[in-house]
Amino acid sequence: MITMLANVTVPDATVFVIASLIIIGGALGVVLNRNPVHGALCLVATLFGVALTFLEQNADFLAAVQVIVYGGAIVVLFLFVIMLLGVDKSEGLGKEPLKLQRFLAVIVGCGLLATILILAHINWATGATSASGPVSSTTTPNINLLANSIFTSYLLPFEATAALLVIAVVGAVVLARRRTVVVSDSFESPSDSQDVIHDPDGDSGASDSGQDEESGVSDSASGTSDDGHPQIDRLFEGNEEPQDTEEEESLT
Amino acid sequence: MSISGNWYLVVSAILFSIGAVGLLVRKSVLVMFMCIELMLNAVNLAFVTYARMLNDIAGQVVVFFVLVVAAAEVVVGLGIIVSIYRSRRGTTADDLHILHG
Amino acid sequence: MLHSLALVPGFALLGFLIVLVVGRKLGDPKAGWVGTGAILGSFVCTLLTFFGLLSRPASNRFYIENLFSWIPVGSLHVNIAFLADPLSMTMALFVTGVSTLIHLYAIGYMRRDRDFPKFFVYFNLFVFSMLVLVLADNFVLTFLGWEGVGACSYFLIAYFFEKDSAATAGKFAFIVNRIGDFGFLMAIFLIFAHTGSVTYQGADLGALGQSCASGSGGHLLHCGLSSGTLEAICLLLFLGAIGKSAQLPLSLWLADAMEGPTPVSALIHAATMVTAGVFLMARVGPLLSHAPIAQDVIASVGVLTAFVAATIGTSQNDIKKVLAYSTVSQLGYMFLGIGSGAYVAAIFLMVTHAFYKALLFLGSGSVIHAMGDEQDIKKMGALRKYMPITSFTFIIGWLAIAGVPPFSGFWSKGDVLDGAFAKSPILWAVGALTAILTAYYMGREVYLVFFGQSRWQSRANNLSQVEPGKNHDSHSEPHEPTWLMWLPLVILAFFATIAGLLNLPFTAGIGYLDRWLTPVFGTSHLAISTSGKWLLAAGDGVLAISGVVIAASLWRNVWNRPKLEPKFLQDAWGLYSVYEYLVSKPAQAIAKISNNVVETKVIDGAVNSSAGLVGWTGLKLRKLQSGYVRNYALGISIGVVLVLVYMIVRA
């Protein structure tokens, strides 16, 4: 292993060490942070670290995309949902309903790491290349090489991704449509919002809406404490109850 | 000469394992989702590393596609989380354990 | 003209389909007219084919219409093919002809029945099956028609299925027929196993039989057959015929089958279906002539059936049951003819019997109709004055079946008895005794129904009673039915009178049926001198007339003679109890054992314990489904690790 580091230039080694630290530190942050907002920020760190390694390995375009799409879009989306749902309170890490789950998880994680490393060591990259073209050349920038490959050999998968994205957008719209109704409704008549949220088709929680209509309140804690199925109430951990009401106010 | 690809692969494996463990121990669906992103990134890193080691652009093309799929997945996944939250009032995966046998 | 052969069953099938699909819309009389028209079409096509066949020289009178390949399996090739030869054309002619008349009659008889179209659906399907049976070119297709008539007879006997006795009678007929079908099937298997073919090979059967005798190979029932196999085949086929033609000991279903509407009795149980057994034996006649044991068995069973059924007929009180037992008896005569080698005589009797028995059944139908569904002949009497046409035609039928010269029955029964005499005088003696009985019991029925004092006026309330499923007008007084019903009677009476002309015995020149059927059966060699024939014929006439005279003297003015109607005969020689002790009781015992032991211990035990096993496994396994997604993810991860370990180990 030491020999592999023998003729490495100092800047390269420095970049690698820093990037690795950022990546692993960020990843640990994601897993260990109780607060999901902090977790999301740690995720950003990891993603930037990965982008660094991309840059280091002649993947300029991918590094840019990594920062823009992951850091700029996906993580923002995460944060947006966290804020929207109001779950930016720390999760009760202390309570673990499943015995052995954590212990086994760590064991399995170690096992995964070990087996991957062993496997990678056995089947170390041989150096045989396929016909897709080089990663870098002195005359053509990386982005041109990538584009050449995508728009020639990989055109069909590329088109398929277009379809995939359309489907994803449609799916997201379908999933979110109720929410739109709720939002627009709640602007006009806040007292109805609960009905619309819970029972647009009369499927779930008919008792909720009925009760709400009778009491005619939607904003206060009374609505929340009363509604919901008993089992669900039992499932929630104690500290989440007030959180719910806050979130509800913010919603409406 | 830049650093050997093997070191990147080691980092990638560590990242993947951390993501997997996180997926197994965290209860919040959102955090579990982030852990999945970690694992995806680990794989991306491995791909880019191999692309460099083998001097083959195909590895980078795959990473490009993984990025697209990840984006789509996040959109749909978050949509599902939102709608689950709407009916369940919680984003804890354990809430769904009333489905036990 | 021969090409219209396929249309013969085709028309019947077409009628069946039309009435089946749009029968309800056509409604009361129209569906019946469509059904009748279809059978009339079949009749016309049969006539065309008949003339086509007639225009050929006698040696070349057969024609096969091959429609399509039905069962091509290995070396077994069964085609849907129809065979026109003198025998099948004779059958088809009287089947379609008599069926047309009975259909016509049924339009009137079934009037205002709740399920009028359904009746004609079954009727047309029945005739179609019968035509397939007689026109088939091979044993398998014949068997198809055989089963078809069996199924249709079940539908029709149990037509008033809301009545318990009708439903039971239908099942009885069906089950008894299964016994016969078993024999038929076994015979087909044997034939195929030994010859590799199931076709009749056209009109060559006669030649085949001879080549069989001389030991030079033939095609179908060819001569690799040992005589034992040949006997077995013939006896198994005869078992089939026993079931279908209600010979002893499987006779009773035909009497019970009188639960069906009267046109059904006429069509199925007199004119067509029960003759299928006789037809089958005639079809394999060339084979049969080389199976002496089978011939003896057939002749003995036939004459015994004829006698026993005739004795039972003397003491029945149901107008239709008398006719039913007379049918059984007449069928016994036909088998006597077959067993004696007098095939033409048997076919001759079958044809004439079709006319006069259909006539008698339809006549009894119009009596029943007029009496408001009363069937007990003890409660009738003196109907001659009210129903002149019916009584006149009925009496013609009586004289024909009794064998009074010069009605048709005299000639046909005479031929059969001649054949029997040539085989054995004992057979002839029993047959002759039966002939007296036939004239007697039919005379008893005629006198009780049409002569003497009327015994129905005192029971006027009976007239308003109606059978379930029927809705006749309540009659104040018996009267003739509509022309739809008496026209067939008149036509049938005409033929019952003159059908003897088909085969007069005086000279060979006027034995039309004899000559016509020669290609099938070969020339008949009756070992009786001409003078002997005259003597026998005179004897037949005397016997018949003496039977009529006895009946007249005994029953003319007296309607109740308990000594002549012993319980023993009314119960059909105790055959019902025999059935009960031989079949019903053991079957019930087996059923009881199955119910109490096999069902509870074996079947329930297996079912319950397998259910218990599944339940126990589920209880144990349900703990795996904790409901925690992370737990499932853990399972997946462990799996991944294991796979990776496997890959490492393998590498």
PDB file of N, CA and C in Angstrom, chain A residues 146-197:
ATOM      1  N   LEU A 146     -17.463  13.002 -23.237  1.00  0.00           N
ATOM      2  CA  LEU A 146     -18.673  12.447 -22.622  1.00  0.00           C
ATOM      3  C   LEU A 146     -19.861  12.602 -23.552  1.00  0.00           C
ATOM      4  N   ALA A 147     -19.989  13.793 -24.131  1.00  0.00           N
ATOM      5  CA  ALA A 147     -21.125  14.053 -25.011  1.00  0.00           C
ATOM      6  C   ALA A 147     -21.072  13.146 -26.234  1.00  0.00           C
ATOM      7  N   ASN A 148     -19.885  12.976 -26.777  1.00  0.00           N
ATOM      8  CA  ASN A 148     -19.738  12.072 -27.922  1.00  0.00           C
ATOM      9  C   ASN A 148     -20.276  10.694 -27.596  1.00  0.00           C
ATOM     10  N   SER A 149     -19.893  10.207 -26.451  1.00  0.00           N
ATOM     11  CA  SER A 149     -20.313   8.860 -26.082  1.00  0.00           C
ATOM     12  C   SER A 149     -21.825   8.789 -25.850  1.00  0.00           C
ATOM     13  N   ILE A 150     -22.341   9.775 -25.105  1.00  0.00           N
ATOM     14  CA  ILE A 150     -23.773   9.736 -24.770  1.00  0.00           C
ATOM     15  C   ILE A 150     -24.629   9.834 -26.027  1.00  0.00           C
ATOM     16  N   PHE A 151     -24.228  10.697 -26.943  1.00  0.00           N
ATOM     17  CA  PHE A 151     -25.109  10.932 -28.096  1.00  0.00           C
ATOM     18  C   PHE A 151     -24.839   9.982 -29.250  1.00  0.00           C
ATOM     19  N   THR A 152     -23.895   9.075 -29.068  1.00  0.00           N
ATOM     20  CA  THR A 152     -23.719   8.060 -30.105  1.00  0.00           C
ATOM     21  C   THR A 152     -24.025   6.662 -29.552  1.00  0.00           C
ATOM     22  N   SER A 153     -23.127   6.115 -28.760  1.00  0.00           N
ATOM     23  CA  SER A 153     -23.324   4.738 -28.285  1.00  0.00           C
ATOM     24  C   SER A 153     -24.500   4.637 -27.339  1.00  0.00           C
ATOM     25  N   TYR A 154     -24.721   5.660 -26.522  1.00  0.00           N
ATOM     26  CA  TYR A 154     -25.714   5.549 -25.450  1.00  0.00           C
ATOM     27  C   TYR A 154     -26.938   6.407 -25.726  1.00  0.00           C
ATOM     28  N   LEU A 155     -27.256   6.558 -27.015  1.00  0.00           N
ATOM     29  CA  LEU A 155     -28.368   7.447 -27.340  1.00  0.00           C
ATOM     30  C   LEU A 155     -29.687   6.894 -26.819  1.00  0.00           C
ATOM     31  N   LEU A 156     -29.853   5.586 -27.012  1.00  0.00           N
ATOM     32  CA  LEU A 156     -31.144   5.000 -26.614  1.00  0.00           C
ATOM     33  C   LEU A 156     -31.384   5.107 -25.111  1.00  0.00           C
ATOM     34  N   PRO A 157     -30.399   4.738 -24.267  1.00  0.00           N
ATOM     35  CA  PRO A 157     -30.611   4.944 -22.821  1.00  0.00           C
ATOM     36  C   PRO A 157     -30.865   6.409 -22.497  1.00  0.00           C
ATOM     37  N   PHE A 158     -30.210   7.284 -23.239  1.00  0.00           N
ATOM     38  CA  PHE A 158     -30.401   8.703 -22.982  1.00  0.00           C
ATOM     39  C   PHE A 158     -31.852   9.096 -23.219  1.00  0.00           C
ATOM     40  N   GLU A 159     -32.404   8.606 -24.354  1.00  0.00           N
ATOM     41  CA  GLU A 159     -33.823   8.883 -24.634  1.00  0.00           C
ATOM     42  C   GLU A 159     -34.693   8.293 -23.538  1.00  0.00           C
ATOM     43  N   ALA A 160     -34.292   7.106 -23.079  1.00  0.00           N
ATOM     44  CA  ALA A 160     -35.092   6.457 -22.027  1.00  0.00           C
ATOM     45  C   ALA A 160     -35.098   7.299 -20.761  1.00  0.00           C
ATOM     46  N   THR A 161     -33.978   7.933 -20.471  1.00  0.00           N
ATOM     47  CA  THR A 161     -33.974   8.780 -19.266  1.00  0.00           C
ATOM     48  C   THR A 161     -34.935   9.932 -19.415  1.00  0.00           C
ATOM     49  N   ALA A 162     -35.068  10.425 -20.651  1.00  0.00           N
ATOM     50  CA  ALA A 162     -36.031  11.496 -20.883  1.00  0.00           C
ATOM     51  C   ALA A 162     -37.422  11.026 -20.495  1.00  0.00           C
ATOM     52  N   ALA A 163     -37.775   9.820 -20.968  1.00  0.00           N
ATOM     53  CA  ALA A 163     -39.087   9.270 -20.621  1.00  0.00           C
ATOM     54  C   ALA A 163     -39.210   9.100 -19.115  1.00  0.00           C
ATOM     55  N   LEU A 164     -38.119   8.605 -18.497  1.00  0.00           N
ATOM     56  CA  LEU A 164     -38.138   8.392 -17.052  1.00  0.00           C
ATOM     57  C   LEU A 164     -38.427   9.688 -16.319  1.00  0.00           C
ATOM     58  N   LEU A 165     -37.780  10.757 -16.753  1.00  0.00           N
ATOM     59  CA  LEU A 165     -37.974  12.039 -16.081  1.00  0.00           C
ATOM     60  C   LEU A 165     -39.412  12.510 -16.214  1.00  0.00           C
ATOM     61  N   VAL A 166     -39.964  12.324 -17.423  1.00  0.00           N
ATOM     62  CA  VAL A 166     -41.353  12.738 -17.624  1.00  0.00           C
ATOM     63  C   VAL A 166     -42.260  11.962 -16.677  1.00  0.00           C
ATOM     64  N   ILE A 167     -42.007  10.656 -16.613  1.00  0.00           N
ATOM     65  CA  ILE A 167     -42.845   9.820 -15.730  1.00  0.00           C
ATOM     66  C   ILE A 167     -42.712  10.276 -14.294  1.00  0.00           C
ATOM     67  N   ALA A 168     -41.474  10.568 -13.884  1.00  0.00           N
ATOM     68  CA  ALA A 168     -41.250  11.002 -12.508  1.00  0.00           C
ATOM     69  C   ALA A 168     -42.004  12.290 -12.232  1.00  0.00           C
ATOM     70  N   VAL A 169     -41.963  13.227 -13.187  1.00  0.00           N
ATOM     71  CA  VAL A 169     -42.652  14.512 -12.989  1.00  0.00           C
ATOM     72  C   VAL A 169     -44.148  14.266 -12.863  1.00  0.00           C
ATOM     73  N   VAL A 170     -44.672  13.436 -13.770  1.00  0.00           N
ATOM     74  CA  VAL A 170     -46.104  13.153 -13.710  1.00  0.00           C
ATOM     75  C   VAL A 170     -46.463  12.506 -12.379  1.00  0.00           C
ATOM     76  N   GLY A 171     -45.613  11.537 -11.968  1.00  0.00           N
ATOM     77  CA  GLY A 171     -45.871  10.865 -10.697  1.00  0.00           C
ATOM     78  C   GLY A 171     -45.874  11.845  -9.549  1.00  0.00           C
ATOM     79  N   ALA A 172     -44.917  12.717  -9.556  1.00  0.00           N
ATOM     80  CA  ALA A 172     -44.840  13.691  -8.470  1.00  0.00           C
ATOM     81  C   ALA A 172     -46.081  14.573  -8.461  1.00  0.00           C
ATOM     82  N   VAL A 173     -46.521  14.962  -9.665  1.00  0.00           N
ATOM     83  CA  VAL A 173     -47.720  15.811  -9.734  1.00  0.00           C
ATOM     84  C   VAL A 173     -48.923  15.061  -9.178  1.00  0.00           C
ATOM     85  N   VAL A 174     -49.036  13.809  -9.581  1.00  0.00           N
ATOM     86  CA  VAL A 174     -50.182  13.011  -9.111  1.00  0.00           C
ATOM     87  C   VAL A 174     -50.149  12.903  -7.600  1.00  0.00           C
ATOM     88  N   LEU A 175     -48.955  12.624  -7.068  1.00  0.00           N
ATOM     89  CA  LEU A 175     -48.848  12.466  -5.625  1.00  0.00           C
ATOM     90  C   LEU A 175     -49.151  13.767  -4.904  1.00  0.00           C
ATOM     91  N   ALA A 176     -48.799  14.836  -5.530  1.00  0.00           N
ATOM     92  CA  ALA A 176     -48.904  16.114  -4.829  1.00  0.00           C
ATOM     93  C   ALA A 176     -50.231  16.807  -5.086  1.00  0.00           C
ATOM     94  N   ARG A 177     -51.061  16.255  -5.935  1.00  0.00           N
ATOM     95  CA  ARG A 177     -52.242  17.009  -6.378  1.00  0.00           C
ATOM     96  C   ARG A 177     -53.151  17.357  -5.206  1.00  0.00           C
ATOM     97  N   ARG A 178     -53.371  16.395  -4.308  1.00  0.00           N
ATOM     98  CA  ARG A 178     -54.236  16.677  -3.166  1.00  0.00           C
ATOM     99  C   ARG A 178     -53.754  17.904  -2.421  1.00  0.00           C
ATOM    100  N   ARG A 179     -52.449  17.973  -2.331  1.00  0.00           N
ATOM    101  CA  ARG A 179     -51.867  19.061  -1.576  1.00  0.00           C
ATOM    102  C   ARG A 179     -52.269  20.383  -2.223  1.00  0.00           C
ATOM    103  N   THR A 180     -52.221  20.434  -3.560  1.00  0.00           N
ATOM    104  CA  THR A 180     -52.581  21.677  -4.242  1.00  0.00           C
ATOM    105  C   THR A 180     -53.993  22.081  -3.868  1.00  0.00           C
ATOM    106  N   VAL A 181     -54.881  21.074  -3.908  1.00  0.00           N
ATOM    107  CA  VAL A 181     -56.271  21.363  -3.557  1.00  0.00           C
ATOM    108  C   VAL A 181     -56.329  21.937  -2.158  1.00  0.00           C
ATOM    109  N   VAL A 182     -55.596  21.291  -1.258  1.00  0.00           N
ATOM    110  CA  VAL A 182     -55.629  21.729   0.133  1.00  0.00           C
ATOM    111  C   VAL A 182     -55.178  23.161   0.243  1.00  0.00           C
ATOM    112  N   VAL A 183     -54.066  23.444  -0.401  1.00  0.00           N
ATOM    113  CA  VAL A 183     -53.497  24.781  -0.262  1.00  0.00           C
ATOM    114  C   VAL A 183     -54.482  25.817  -0.783  1.00  0.00           C
ATOM    115  N   SER A 184     -55.000  25.569  -1.992  1.00  0.00           N
ATOM    116  CA  SER A 184     -55.886  26.578  -2.569  1.00  0.00           C
ATOM    117  C   SER A 184     -57.141  26.710  -1.714  1.00  0.00           C
ATOM    118  N   ASP A 185     -57.643  25.556  -1.236  1.00  0.00           N
ATOM    119  CA  ASP A 185     -58.834  25.586  -0.407  1.00  0.00           C
ATOM    120  C   ASP A 185     -58.591  26.343   0.887  1.00  0.00           C
ATOM    121  N   SER A 186     -57.449  26.018   1.457  1.00  0.00           N
ATOM    122  CA  SER A 186     -57.205  26.570   2.778  1.00  0.00           C
ATOM    123  C   SER A 186     -57.048  28.082   2.721  1.00  0.00           C
ATOM    124  N   PHE A 187     -56.676  28.565   1.559  1.00  0.00           N
ATOM    125  CA  PHE A 187     -56.600  30.019   1.451  1.00  0.00           C
ATOM    126  C   PHE A 187     -57.989  30.612   1.516  1.00  0.00           C
ATOM    127  N   GLU A 188     -58.933  29.933   0.867  1.00  0.00           N
ATOM    128  CA  GLU A 188     -60.272  30.510   0.820  1.00  0.00           C
ATOM    129  C   GLU A 188     -61.020  30.306   2.135  1.00  0.00           C
ATOM    130  N   SER A 189     -61.072  29.072   2.590  1.00  0.00           N
ATOM    131  CA  SER A 189     -61.827  28.827   3.815  1.00  0.00           C
ATOM    132  C   SER A 189     -61.031  27.893   4.705  1.00  0.00           C
ATOM    133  N   PRO A 190     -60.315  28.462   5.629  1.00  0.00           N
ATOM    134  CA  PRO A 190     -59.428  27.671   6.477  1.00  0.00           C
ATOM    135  C   PRO A 190     -60.181  26.594   7.255  1.00  0.00           C
ATOM    136  N   SER A 191     -61.425  26.841   7.545  1.00  0.00           N
ATOM    137  CA  SER A 191     -62.123  25.869   8.396  1.00  0.00           C
ATOM    138  C   SER A 191     -62.372  24.545   7.668  1.00  0.00           C
ATOM    139  N   ASP A 192     -62.340  24.587   6.350  1.00  0.00           N
ATOM    140  CA  ASP A 192     -62.598  23.344   5.603  1.00  0.00           C
ATOM    141  C   ASP A 192     -61.347  22.519   5.360  1.00  0.00           C
ATOM    142  N   SER A 193     -60.212  23.145   5.630  1.00  0.00           N
ATOM    143  CA  SER A 193     -58.973  22.516   5.164  1.00  0.00           C
ATOM    144  C   SER A 193     -58.806  21.107   5.705  1.00  0.00           C
ATOM    145  N   GLN A 194     -59.227  20.907   6.943  1.00  0.00           N
ATOM    146  CA  GLN A 194     -59.024  19.584   7.532  1.00  0.00           C
ATOM    147  C   GLN A 194     -59.776  18.521   6.737  1.00  0.00           C
ATOM    148  N   ASP A 195     -60.985  18.862   6.382  1.00  0.00           N
ATOM    149  CA  ASP A 195     -61.757  17.887   5.600  1.00  0.00           C
ATOM    150  C   ASP A 195     -61.004  17.515   4.347  1.00  0.00           C
ATOM    151  N   VAL A 196     -60.525  18.557   3.699  1.00  0.00           N
ATOM    152  CA  VAL A 196     -59.922  18.283   2.406  1.00  0.00           C
ATOM    153  C   VAL A 196     -58.636  17.501   2.578  1.00  0.00           C
ATOM    154  N   ILE A 197     -57.924  17.839   3.623  1.00  0.00           N
ATOM    155  CA  ILE A 197     -56.670  17.118   3.830  1.00  0.00           C
ATOM    156  C   ILE A 197     -56.935  15.646   4.077  1.00  0.00           C
TER     157      ILE A 197
END
